[in-house]
């Protein structure tokens, strides 16, 4: 489960709700509700399963 880090949004999304892509600064998904960038980290298990973990750090580009 991911939670949009835009505090005024805060929507919860399952992996199947979002599209994870790399826009050049790492993997992220755009919140389907507000469009905020939410960064994720990809994990590959030894069994070949792929999972994604949301990165809690605030994107410095939006902290202006
Ligand atoms: Zn959002």
PDB file of N, CA and C and ligand atoms in Angstrom:
ATOM      1  N   UNK A   1       0.852  -1.203   0.000  1.00  0.00           N
ATOM      2  CA  UNK A   1       0.000   0.000   0.000  1.00  0.00           C
ATOM      3  C   UNK A   1       0.880   1.243   0.000  1.00  0.00           C
ATOM      4  N   UNK A   2       0.544   2.158  -0.866  1.00  0.00           N
ATOM      5  CA  UNK A   2       1.259   3.436  -0.896  1.00  0.00           C
ATOM      6  C   UNK A   2       0.319   4.525  -0.382  1.00  0.00           C
ATOM      7  N   UNK A   3       0.905   5.537   0.208  1.00  0.00           N
ATOM      8  CA  UNK A   3       0.125   6.694   0.665  1.00  0.00           C
ATOM      9  C   UNK A   3       0.710   7.925  -0.010  1.00  0.00           C
ATOM     10  N   UNK A   4      -0.125   8.678  -0.686  1.00  0.00           N
ATOM     11  CA  UNK A   4       0.342   9.885  -1.346  1.00  0.00           C
ATOM     12  C   UNK A   4       0.965  10.817  -0.328  1.00  0.00           C
ATOM     13  N   UNK A   5       2.174  11.280  -0.640  1.00  0.00           N
ATOM     14  CA  UNK A   5       2.872  12.115   0.340  1.00  0.00           C
ATOM     15  C   UNK A   5       2.419  13.565   0.299  1.00  0.00           C
ATOM     16  N   UNK A   6       1.567  13.898  -0.626  1.00  0.00           N
ATOM     17  CA  UNK A   6       0.949  15.218  -0.608  1.00  0.00           C
ATOM     18  C   UNK A   6      -0.037  15.251   0.556  1.00  0.00           C
ATOM     19  N   UNK A   7       0.282  16.040   1.585  1.00  0.00           N
ATOM     20  CA  UNK A   7      -0.474  15.932   2.827  1.00  0.00           C
ATOM     21  C   UNK A   7      -1.936  16.328   2.671  1.00  0.00           C
ATOM     22  N   UNK A   8      -2.215  17.204   1.718  1.00  0.00           N
ATOM     23  CA  UNK A   8      -3.608  17.588   1.526  1.00  0.00           C
ATOM     24  C   UNK A   8      -4.370  16.545   0.721  1.00  0.00           C
ATOM     25  N   UNK A   9      -3.673  15.555   0.248  1.00  0.00           N
ATOM     26  CA  UNK A   9      -4.303  14.461  -0.501  1.00  0.00           C
ATOM     27  C   UNK A   9      -4.323  13.221   0.378  1.00  0.00           C
ATOM     28  N   UNK A  10      -3.153  12.607   0.557  1.00  0.00           N
ATOM     29  CA  UNK A  10      -3.056  11.485   1.476  1.00  0.00           C
ATOM     30  C   UNK A  10      -3.790  10.238   1.037  1.00  0.00           C
ATOM     31  N   UNK A  11      -4.112  10.145  -0.240  1.00  0.00           N
ATOM     32  CA  UNK A  11      -4.852   8.985  -0.722  1.00  0.00           C
ATOM     33  C   UNK A  11      -3.998   7.726  -0.623  1.00  0.00           C
ATOM     34  N   UNK A  12      -4.656   6.611  -0.448  1.00  0.00           N
ATOM     35  CA  UNK A  12      -3.973   5.327  -0.379  1.00  0.00           C
ATOM     36  C   UNK A  12      -4.174   4.586  -1.691  1.00  0.00           C
ATOM     37  N   UNK A  13      -3.094   3.972  -2.148  1.00  0.00           N
ATOM     38  CA  UNK A  13      -3.132   3.265  -3.430  1.00  0.00           C
ATOM     39  C   UNK A  13      -2.476   1.913  -3.299  1.00  0.00           C
ATOM     40  N   UNK A  14      -3.050   0.969  -3.975  1.00  0.00           N
ATOM     41  CA  UNK A  14      -2.397  -0.330  -4.129  1.00  0.00           C
ATOM     42  C   UNK A  14      -1.482  -0.264  -5.349  1.00  0.00           C
ATOM     43  N   UNK A  15      -0.565  -1.183  -5.413  1.00  0.00           N
ATOM     44  CA  UNK A  15       0.360  -1.203  -6.548  1.00  0.00           C
ATOM     45  C   UNK A  15      -0.400  -1.255  -7.875  1.00  0.00           C
ATOM     46  N   UNK A  16      -1.528  -1.960  -7.880  1.00  0.00           N
ATOM     47  CA  UNK A  16      -2.287  -2.100  -9.127  1.00  0.00           C
ATOM     48  C   UNK A  16      -2.991  -0.806  -9.524  1.00  0.00           C
ATOM     49  N   UNK A  17      -3.047   0.170  -8.606  1.00  0.00           N
ATOM     50  CA  UNK A  17      -3.731   1.428  -8.905  1.00  0.00           C
ATOM     51  C   UNK A  17      -2.824   2.437  -9.605  1.00  0.00           C
ATOM     52  N   UNK A  18      -1.528   2.220  -9.517  1.00  0.00           N
ATOM     53  CA  UNK A  18      -0.599   3.247  -9.960  1.00  0.00           C
ATOM     54  C   UNK A  18       0.317   2.707 -11.052  1.00  0.00           C
ATOM     55  N   UNK A  19       0.943   3.620 -11.758  1.00  0.00           N
ATOM     56  CA  UNK A  19       1.910   3.266 -12.798  1.00  0.00           C
ATOM     57  C   UNK A  19       3.282   3.713 -12.320  1.00  0.00           C
ATOM     58  N   UNK A  20       4.165   2.766 -12.157  1.00  0.00           N
ATOM     59  CA  UNK A  20       5.513   3.096 -11.701  1.00  0.00           C
ATOM     60  C   UNK A  20       6.412   3.256 -12.916  1.00  0.00           C
ATOM     61  N   UNK A  21       7.102   4.374 -12.939  1.00  0.00           N
ATOM     62  CA  UNK A  21       7.975   4.650 -14.084  1.00  0.00           C
ATOM     63  C   UNK A  21       9.160   5.467 -13.610  1.00  0.00           C
ATOM     64  N   UNK A  22      10.126   5.604 -14.497  1.00  0.00           N
ATOM     65  CA  UNK A  22      11.325   6.355 -14.178  1.00  0.00           C
ATOM     66  C   UNK A  22      11.330   7.615 -15.033  1.00  0.00           C
ATOM     67  N   UNK A  23      11.211   8.762 -14.377  1.00  0.00           N
ATOM     68  CA  UNK A  23      11.212  10.026 -15.111  1.00  0.00           C
ATOM     69  C   UNK A  23      12.589  10.668 -15.096  1.00  0.00           C
ATOM     70  N   UNK A  24      13.598   9.921 -14.716  1.00  0.00           N
ATOM     71  CA  UNK A  24      14.951  10.431 -14.753  1.00  0.00           C
ATOM     72  C   UNK A  24      15.596  10.588 -13.394  1.00  0.00           C
ATOM     73  N   UNK A  25      14.798  10.719 -12.344  1.00  0.00           N
ATOM     74  CA  UNK A  25      15.360  10.868 -10.998  1.00  0.00           C
ATOM     75  C   UNK A  25      15.041   9.655 -10.145  1.00  0.00           C
ATOM     76  N   UNK A  26      14.765   8.548 -10.764  1.00  0.00           N
ATOM     77  CA  UNK A  26      14.440   7.351  -9.999  1.00  0.00           C
ATOM     78  C   UNK A  26      13.001   6.944 -10.237  1.00  0.00           C
ATOM     79  N   UNK A  27      12.674   5.798  -9.707  1.00  0.00           N
ATOM     80  CA  UNK A  27      11.333   5.271  -9.913  1.00  0.00           C
ATOM     81  C   UNK A  27      10.313   6.046  -9.093  1.00  0.00           C
ATOM     82  N   UNK A  28       9.179   6.272  -9.686  1.00  0.00           N
ATOM     83  CA  UNK A  28       8.124   6.981  -8.974  1.00  0.00           C
ATOM     84  C   UNK A  28       6.782   6.625  -9.587  1.00  0.00           C
ATOM     85  N   UNK A  29       5.753   6.941  -8.838  1.00  0.00           N
ATOM     86  CA  UNK A  29       4.417   6.924  -9.424  1.00  0.00           C
ATOM     87  C   UNK A  29       3.771   8.267  -9.173  1.00  0.00           C
ATOM     88  N   UNK A  30       2.889   8.627 -10.064  1.00  0.00           N
ATOM     89  CA  UNK A  30       2.108   9.856  -9.910  1.00  0.00           C
ATOM     90  C   UNK A  30       0.796   9.503  -9.242  1.00  0.00           C
ATOM     91  N   UNK A  31       0.484  10.235  -8.185  1.00  0.00           N
ATOM     92  CA  UNK A  31      -0.788   9.993  -7.511  1.00  0.00           C
ATOM     93  C   UNK A  31      -1.926  10.173  -8.521  1.00  0.00           C
ATOM     94  N   UNK A  32      -2.789   9.178  -8.695  1.00  0.00           N
ATOM     95  CA  UNK A  32      -3.889   9.314  -9.656  1.00  0.00           C
ATOM     96  C   UNK A  32      -4.866  10.425  -9.286  1.00  0.00           C
ATOM     97  N   UNK A  33      -4.875  10.824  -8.027  1.00  0.00           N
ATOM     98  CA  UNK A  33      -5.810  11.845  -7.572  1.00  0.00           C
ATOM     99  C   UNK A  33      -5.243  13.250  -7.755  1.00  0.00           C
ATOM    100  N   UNK A  34      -4.034  13.493  -7.268  1.00  0.00           N
ATOM    101  CA  UNK A  34      -3.506  14.860  -7.277  1.00  0.00           C
ATOM    102  C   UNK A  34      -2.279  15.013  -8.171  1.00  0.00           C
ATOM    103  N   UNK A  35      -1.712  13.934  -8.670  1.00  0.00           N
ATOM    104  CA  UNK A  35      -0.577  14.030  -9.569  1.00  0.00           C
ATOM    105  C   UNK A  35       0.764  14.208  -8.893  1.00  0.00           C
ATOM    106  N   UNK A  36       0.808  14.177  -7.569  1.00  0.00           N
ATOM    107  CA  UNK A  36       2.083  14.342  -6.875  1.00  0.00           C
ATOM    108  C   UNK A  36       3.019  13.181  -7.192  1.00  0.00           C
ATOM    109  N   UNK A  37       4.307  13.495  -7.262  1.00  0.00           N
ATOM    110  CA  UNK A  37       5.295  12.440  -7.464  1.00  0.00           C
ATOM    111  C   UNK A  37       5.550  11.734  -6.142  1.00  0.00           C
ATOM    112  N   UNK A  38       5.497  10.428  -6.184  1.00  0.00           N
ATOM    113  CA  UNK A  38       5.804   9.610  -5.013  1.00  0.00           C
ATOM    114  C   UNK A  38       6.898   8.637  -5.415  1.00  0.00           C
ATOM    115  N   UNK A  39       8.040   8.775  -4.789  1.00  0.00           N
ATOM    116  CA  UNK A  39       9.183   7.940  -5.168  1.00  0.00           C
ATOM    117  C   UNK A  39       9.104   6.578  -4.504  1.00  0.00           C
ATOM    118  N   UNK A  40       9.546   5.584  -5.235  1.00  0.00           N
ATOM    119  CA  UNK A  40       9.539   4.215  -4.737  1.00  0.00           C
ATOM    120  C   UNK A  40      10.890   3.565  -5.024  1.00  0.00           C
ATOM    121  N   UNK A  41      11.134   2.518  -4.294  1.00  0.00           N
ATOM    122  CA  UNK A  41      12.350   1.734  -4.470  1.00  0.00           C
ATOM    123  C   UNK A  41      11.938   0.326  -4.876  1.00  0.00           C
ATOM    124  N   UNK A  42      12.621  -0.201  -5.873  1.00  0.00           N
ATOM    125  CA  UNK A  42      12.290  -1.540  -6.349  1.00  0.00           C
ATOM    126  C   UNK A  42      13.110  -2.581  -5.607  1.00  0.00           C
ATOM    127  N   UNK A  43      12.442  -3.643  -5.228  1.00  0.00           N
ATOM    128  CA  UNK A  43      13.127  -4.767  -4.591  1.00  0.00           C
ATOM    129  C   UNK A  43      12.865  -6.021  -5.417  1.00  0.00           C
ATOM    130  N   UNK A  44      13.928  -6.710  -5.719  1.00  0.00           N
ATOM    131  CA  UNK A  44      13.814  -7.996  -6.404  1.00  0.00           C
ATOM    132  C   UNK A  44      14.162  -9.097  -5.412  1.00  0.00           C
ATOM    133  N   UNK A  45      13.230  -9.974  -5.165  1.00  0.00           N
ATOM    134  CA  UNK A  45      13.515 -11.071  -4.247  1.00  0.00           C
ATOM    135  C   UNK A  45      14.315 -12.151  -4.976  1.00  0.00           C
ATOM    136  N   UNK A  46      14.997 -13.000  -4.202  1.00  0.00           N
ATOM    137  CA  UNK A  46      15.738 -14.097  -4.853  1.00  0.00           C
ATOM    138  C   UNK A  46      14.828 -15.004  -5.671  1.00  0.00           C
ATOM    139  N   UNK A  47      13.553 -15.028  -5.348  1.00  0.00           N
ATOM    140  CA  UNK A  47      12.613 -15.866  -6.101  1.00  0.00           C
ATOM    141  C   UNK A  47      12.146 -15.179  -7.379  1.00  0.00           C
ATOM    142  N   UNK A  48      12.635 -13.960  -7.611  1.00  0.00           N
ATOM    143  CA  UNK A  48      12.253 -13.269  -8.833  1.00  0.00           C
ATOM    144  C   UNK A  48      11.011 -12.413  -8.697  1.00  0.00           C
ATOM    145  N   UNK A  49      10.521 -12.272  -7.469  1.00  0.00           N
ATOM    146  CA  UNK A  49       9.358 -11.412  -7.278  1.00  0.00           C
ATOM    147  C   UNK A  49       9.816  -9.958  -7.171  1.00  0.00           C
ATOM    148  N   UNK A  50       9.065  -9.093  -7.770  1.00  0.00           N
ATOM    149  CA  UNK A  50       9.371  -7.673  -7.730  1.00  0.00           C
ATOM    150  C   UNK A  50       8.373  -6.996  -6.803  1.00  0.00           C
ATOM    151  N   UNK A  51       8.895  -6.200  -5.885  1.00  0.00           N
ATOM    152  CA  UNK A  51       8.006  -5.412  -5.033  1.00  0.00           C
ATOM    153  C   UNK A  51       8.550  -3.993  -4.971  1.00  0.00           C
ATOM    154  N   UNK A  52       7.693  -3.094  -4.571  1.00  0.00           N
ATOM    155  CA  UNK A  52       8.079  -1.687  -4.510  1.00  0.00           C
ATOM    156  C   UNK A  52       7.794  -1.149  -3.121  1.00  0.00           C
ATOM    157  N   UNK A  53       8.738  -0.359  -2.626  1.00  0.00           N
ATOM    158  CA  UNK A  53       8.588   0.246  -1.315  1.00  0.00           C
ATOM    159  C   UNK A  53       8.607   1.751  -1.494  1.00  0.00           C
ATOM    160  N   UNK A  54       7.663   2.404  -0.884  1.00  0.00           N
ATOM    161  CA  UNK A  54       7.610   3.849  -1.009  1.00  0.00           C
ATOM    162  C   UNK A  54       8.741   4.491  -0.216  1.00  0.00           C
ATOM    163  N   UNK A  55       9.357   5.495  -0.804  1.00  0.00           N
ATOM    164  CA  UNK A  55      10.433   6.226  -0.134  1.00  0.00           C
ATOM    165  C   UNK A  55       9.814   7.416   0.584  1.00  0.00           C
ATOM    166  N   UNK A  56      10.097   7.523   1.863  1.00  0.00           N
ATOM    167  CA  UNK A  56       9.423   8.537   2.667  1.00  0.00           C
ATOM    168  C   UNK A  56      10.068   9.912   2.543  1.00  0.00           C
ATOM    169  N   UNK A  57      11.299   9.962   2.057  1.00  0.00           N
ATOM    170  CA  UNK A  57      11.978  11.255   1.979  1.00  0.00           C
ATOM    171  C   UNK A  57      11.186  12.246   1.143  1.00  0.00           C
ATOM    172  N   UNK A  58      11.184  13.465   1.595  1.00  0.00           N
ATOM    173  CA  UNK A  58      10.527  14.504   0.816  1.00  0.00           C
ATOM    174  C   UNK A  58      11.416  14.866  -0.365  1.00  0.00           C
ATOM    175  N   UNK A  59      10.787  14.982  -1.497  1.00  0.00           N
ATOM    176  CA  UNK A  59      11.518  15.374  -2.693  1.00  0.00           C
ATOM    177  C   UNK A  59      12.019  16.802  -2.525  1.00  0.00           C
ATOM    178  N   UNK A  60      13.335  17.011  -2.540  1.00  0.00           N
ATOM    179  CA  UNK A  60      13.866  18.363  -2.277  1.00  0.00           C
ATOM    180  C   UNK A  60      13.392  19.386  -3.302  1.00  0.00           C
ATOM    181  N   UNK A  61      13.049  18.933  -4.483  1.00  0.00           N
ATOM    182  CA  UNK A  61      12.632  19.895  -5.522  1.00  0.00           C
ATOM    183  C   UNK A  61      11.316  20.565  -5.189  1.00  0.00           C
ATOM    184  N   UNK A  62      10.513  19.949  -4.342  1.00  0.00           N
ATOM    185  CA  UNK A  62       9.215  20.541  -4.012  1.00  0.00           C
ATOM    186  C   UNK A  62       9.281  21.320  -2.705  1.00  0.00           C
ATOM    187  N   UNK A  63      10.465  21.413  -2.093  1.00  0.00           N
ATOM    188  CA  UNK A  63      10.578  22.069  -0.775  1.00  0.00           C
ATOM    189  C   UNK A  63      10.987  23.530  -0.893  1.00  0.00           C
ATOM    190  N   UNK A  64      10.820  24.095  -2.050  1.00  0.00           N
ATOM    191  CA  UNK A  64      11.226  25.490  -2.232  1.00  0.00           C
ATOM    192  C   UNK A  64      10.386  26.422  -1.392  1.00  0.00           C
TER     193      UNK A  64
HETATM  194 ZN1  LIG B   1      -2.269  12.541  -4.019  1.00  0.00          ZN
END
